[in-house]
Amino acid sequence: MILSDNPLGLTCGMVCPTSELCVGGCNLYATEEGPINIGGLQQFATEVFKAMNIPQIRNPSLPPLEDMPEAYHVKIALLGAGPASLSCASFLARLGYSNITIFEKQEYAGGLSTSEIPQFRLPYDVVNFEAELMKDLGVKIIFSKGLAMHGMTLRTLKEDGYEAVFIGIGLPEPNRDSIFQGLRMDQGFYTSKDFLPLVAMASKPGMCACHSPLPSIHGTVIVLGAGDTAFDCATSALRCGARRVFVVFRKGFTNIRAVPEEMELAKEEKCEFLPFLSPRKVVLRGGQIVAMEFVRTEQDNEGNWKEDEDQVVRLKADVVISAFGSVLSDNKVREAMTPIKFNRWGLPEVDLETMQTSEPWVFAGGDIGGLANTTVESVNDGKQASWYMHRYIQSLHGIAVSTVPELPLFYTPIDLVDISVEMAGLKFPNPFGLASATPTTSSSMIRRAFEAGWGFAVTKTFSLDKDIVTNVSPRIVRGITSGPMYGPGQGSFLNIELISEKTAAYWCKSVAELKADFPNHILIASIMCSYSREDWTELSKMAEVAGADALELNLSCPHGMGERGMGLACGQDPELVRNICRWVRQAVQIPFFAKLTPNVTDIVNIAMAAREGGADGVTATNTVSGLMGLKADSTPWPAVGGGLRTTYGGVSGNAIRPIALRAVSAIARALPGFPILATGGIDSAESGLQFLHSGASVLQVCSAIQNQDFTVIDDYCTGLRALLYLKSIEELEDWNGQSPATMRHQKGKPVPRIADLMGKKLPSFGPYLEQRKKIIAENKLKLKEQSIAAALPEKKHFFPKKPIPAIKDVIGKALQYIGTYGELCNTEQVVALIDEEMCINCGKCYMTCNDSGYQAIQFDPETHLPTVTDSCTGCTLCLSVCPVIDCIRMVSRTTPYEPKRGLPLAMNPAC
C-alpha cells in the first residue's frame, strides 16, 4: 500500500520530516510507548521490496495497450525529473497513458533528491529504484534536454503535439545575497546549489559517469541559513574535511525552519549553532575568504525583527556556504513558459486543487508551485496533478471524469498469484476467513468483512431458542502472556463470552441475505446444541435451508456452555462427537466441520471420531481453557458483579499458536487429506503459511482482528501471494519467506571484521566503540582511495524460473519433517557461533548459559566479549535470548558429541 499511495515511498521514508508529519500526528504520542516509527517502518518495508527486484506492472483490470481508447495514447510531457514529475508520471502511467515523456536537463533523475540530499541520507540507488519502477510502465526519460534548452518552450511542445504538460523543474537558481556578488568557489564561497551537487557527484555511485573528488574543504566553515538545506551543507562540509562548522542564522532556535531530525544530526556531529546574526560583509585577504562580519538581530515588542548595527560580530572563516533558499530567476526559462501567468513571487500561478496554471493544458507542482517544502509534498503535488491532467485530457475527447480522484494502485506480478483454494467441494477466493467469534457478532459485521476482502466467514455460534444465552460483563480482557503491554498488538486475549445472544431465526435470515449479496463468498453457519439428536437435526436443517454453504458444529466452547451439557461437554468424548456428526450427516447434504477443543488428552482421537461420524473436516482448535490473572489483592480479572467472581475462560491469540499448530499437524499426519480449518494465533501471512504447511486448508482469524480491524486482510492476502511468488525466484532462495538474509551489521549498517583490520577484537561499547569508529573510518578512506568510478548495476528484474505454487501445493508440506522424538538424530549435533561484529556485548547469552544451561560461554570481564567453549551442547538457549537477529547462529559440530554424565556409566550397576 505504501507505493500505491506514494511512488517515492522509499525516498520519503528516508528523508521526510516524520516528526512534523505522520509521526508528529500519531495518537500514540500520548502513550508510554510513544508514537509509531512510521518513517522507519516505511523505509524498512520498501527496502525489502527493493531487494526483491520485482517490476511494476499495469493495472491488470486495464485492457491491453493496443485496445486502450485513443485518449490514452496522447502525448504528455513532464519537465524536470524531480519528485513531483516522477510521481505525476507514475500515476498517469497507472491510469493507462502510454506516451509519457520526461525531459530532464541534467544527466540523472531525481532532481534535488539526487543533487542536494547527501548520499548518507539518500543513496542514489534509492532514487534510481523509484525511477525504474516508473519506467516499468513505459515512461520515457530524455536527459540533457529541458525547458529553454535546444529551443524547447511550452509553445514548441504544443506544436510538437503534446496535449498536456507538467512543469516540475523546481527552483533552479540560488537566492544569492548582494554581499556575495562576484565571489567564486576558488575564493571559498559556495551557494548550496554549488556545494551540494559537487558533494553528490563525488559520493553517489551511478549518478553520473564522472568520478570527481569531494570539494576540498579545510579549516572553519560558516553555513548561512536555518533550513534543511543549510544543515545538509553543514554535515556534508564535515565529511569534506572541515575542522569546524558554524551554522549561522538570523533568528532564534524557536524559528529554525529545519526539521528536528536534521538539526539533531548536525548537533550530534558537533556543528556549532550561532543564532541572531545577520551577514553584513565578507572579509577577503589575498583574494581568499578569511572572515565574515555580522550584526546582531533582535525582535521588538511588536514581533518585528530588526538589525542592530552597533553590535558587530566578526567570525574567522575559510569557507562560506550560503543556503538562503532558491528562486526562479533565469529569464530564458521564464520566457520559455510563455504564455502562462506569474504571481508576485515570480512563480507560475497555480490552482492549489487542480495544479493547473493559467493555461488549462499546463500543470505545475513541486518547488515551482510555491507551496511544497518537502519531498512528500512535492510527490503529492504530482499525484494531485495527475488526476486533473487525466480529467483534462479525457474532456478533450468528450469523456467526463469525476472530480473526486480515483487513482489506481501499485501492481506487481505478485498481485496475479492465485490464492484461491478448494476444500470439501467449496471454492474459497482466499484461505482467510473470520472465526466464529466476536468479529462475526452480527450480520452487518460479516457484510463489512466480505466487502473488505475476507474469503469466508463462520457465523457466531447460535442455538435453538430454548438454549438462548445472556452474557456477563466484563468478559473479554487482554492477555498477560506478553507482560504489562497495553493497546493493540496483544499476544493473547481471554474471554468468558458465550455463544451468540441472537436467535436462530435472526441468523438464518442473515445467512440468506448475505448469500444473496455475496454468492462467491463462503458462509459457514456455526451451531451448537446439547446432546440431543432432535436438536441437532432441527438446527442443522434450519441452517441448510437458509442457504449456508457449510456448517461448523461447535463442540468445543471451553466455558459456560459445558455446564449446560453443550460445547466442551460434548467435544471431549469421542463417542459423543461421533454420534453428533452421524446425526448431522443424516440431516443435511451440505458439508460440515466439527470444531474441536484443545482441552483434551489426544485431539487426534476426537478428529477420528468426527470423520467416522461423517464430518467433512474439522476446525482445530478452539480456545485453551485458562485463568488469565489475579491482582495483588487476590481479586481476578475479569471480575463480574459485586462479588468479583470469575471463571475459567478461553485463551486465544498468538500465545496458543504452538498448541494449535501441534493440533493441526497431528491431525493431518494421522488423517492425510482430511480437510482442516485452522484457527489459533493466525496474525499474518507468515503465520498463516505455517498452518498451511502443517496441513490446514483454510485459516480462521479472530484475535488479530480484535487487535486491529477487518483491513488486515489486505496484508494477509498480499503477504501470502508474495510468499508463494518468492518460492519461484531462484535468486532469493536464501531468504526466509519475505525476510532477506541478515548481513553483518551494527544498528543496521554493514560493518567489517575489526580483527581483520587491526589483528585484535574490539567490543561495541564505551571507549572501545570510539576505537571501532576510528578504525572503520580509516578503512573507508583507504577503500575510497582504491576505488574507481562506480556505476549502478544494470537493472535486471527477478522473474520466476520455477512454477509458482498454488495453495494446494503447500498444504501439509511441513509434515515430512514432523515425527516422534525417537526419529530424531542424536549424532548430528550443532554448537553456537557468535558473530563478534554484530555482538552488542549485553551479556544475555552468558547469563542464560551460566544459570540455565551448560556453562559453555565465557564472558571477558573487561571487553565483555562472549566466547563459546567446547562445552557447548547446542541447546540454543543463547540464540533464543539474544536481542540481535542472527548474531548467534547454530553451526554443525565438528567433533563428536560426548555428553557429560556426571559420573561414569557403571559397567555393572548396583541399583
PDB file of N, CA and C in Angstrom, residues 115 214 287 334 638 720 736 829 835 839 842:
ATOM      1  N   SER A 115      20.627  15.634  -6.302  1.00  0.00           N
ATOM      2  CA  SER A 115      21.724  16.600  -6.333  1.00  0.00           C
ATOM      3  C   SER A 115      21.965  17.318  -5.015  1.00  0.00           C
ATOM      4  N   LEU A 214      35.560  14.900  -3.863  1.00  0.00           N
ATOM      5  CA  LEU A 214      34.766  15.760  -2.995  1.00  0.00           C
ATOM      6  C   LEU A 214      35.368  17.161  -2.972  1.00  0.00           C
ATOM      7  N   GLY A 287      42.635  37.639  -1.928  1.00  0.00           N
ATOM      8  CA  GLY A 287      41.621  37.027  -2.787  1.00  0.00           C
ATOM      9  C   GLY A 287      40.926  35.836  -2.175  1.00  0.00           C
ATOM     10  N   ARG A 334      11.913  31.601 -17.835  1.00  0.00           N
ATOM     11  CA  ARG A 334      10.641  32.297 -17.681  1.00  0.00           C
ATOM     12  C   ARG A 334      10.011  32.574 -19.059  1.00  0.00           C
ATOM     13  N   PRO A 638     -11.134 -11.047  34.308  1.00  0.00           N
ATOM     14  CA  PRO A 638     -12.300 -10.213  34.580  1.00  0.00           C
ATOM     15  C   PRO A 638     -13.020 -10.604  35.866  1.00  0.00           C
ATOM     16  N   LEU A 720       0.604 -13.416   1.533  1.00  0.00           N
ATOM     17  CA  LEU A 720       0.585 -14.824   1.113  1.00  0.00           C
ATOM     18  C   LEU A 720       0.934 -14.945  -0.367  1.00  0.00           C
ATOM     19  N   ASN A 736      14.232 -16.085   4.019  1.00  0.00           N
ATOM     20  CA  ASN A 736      13.260 -16.795   4.854  1.00  0.00           C
ATOM     21  C   ASN A 736      11.917 -16.119   4.641  1.00  0.00           C
ATOM     22  N   GLN A 829      25.097 -33.082  15.715  1.00  0.00           N
ATOM     23  CA  GLN A 829      24.922 -32.033  16.719  1.00  0.00           C
ATOM     24  C   GLN A 829      25.359 -30.666  16.176  1.00  0.00           C
ATOM     25  N   ASP A 835      28.745 -13.993  16.246  1.00  0.00           N
ATOM     26  CA  ASP A 835      29.385 -13.025  15.361  1.00  0.00           C
ATOM     27  C   ASP A 835      29.804 -11.833  16.213  1.00  0.00           C
ATOM     28  N   CYS A 839      27.751  -8.466  17.775  1.00  0.00           N
ATOM     29  CA  CYS A 839      27.502  -8.558  19.216  1.00  0.00           C
ATOM     30  C   CYS A 839      27.504  -7.165  19.847  1.00  0.00           C
ATOM     31  N   CYS A 842      25.979  -7.349  25.496  1.00  0.00           N
ATOM     32  CA  CYS A 842      24.995  -7.189  26.576  1.00  0.00           C
ATOM     33  C   CYS A 842      25.115  -8.273  27.637  1.00  0.00           C
TER      34      CYS A 842
END
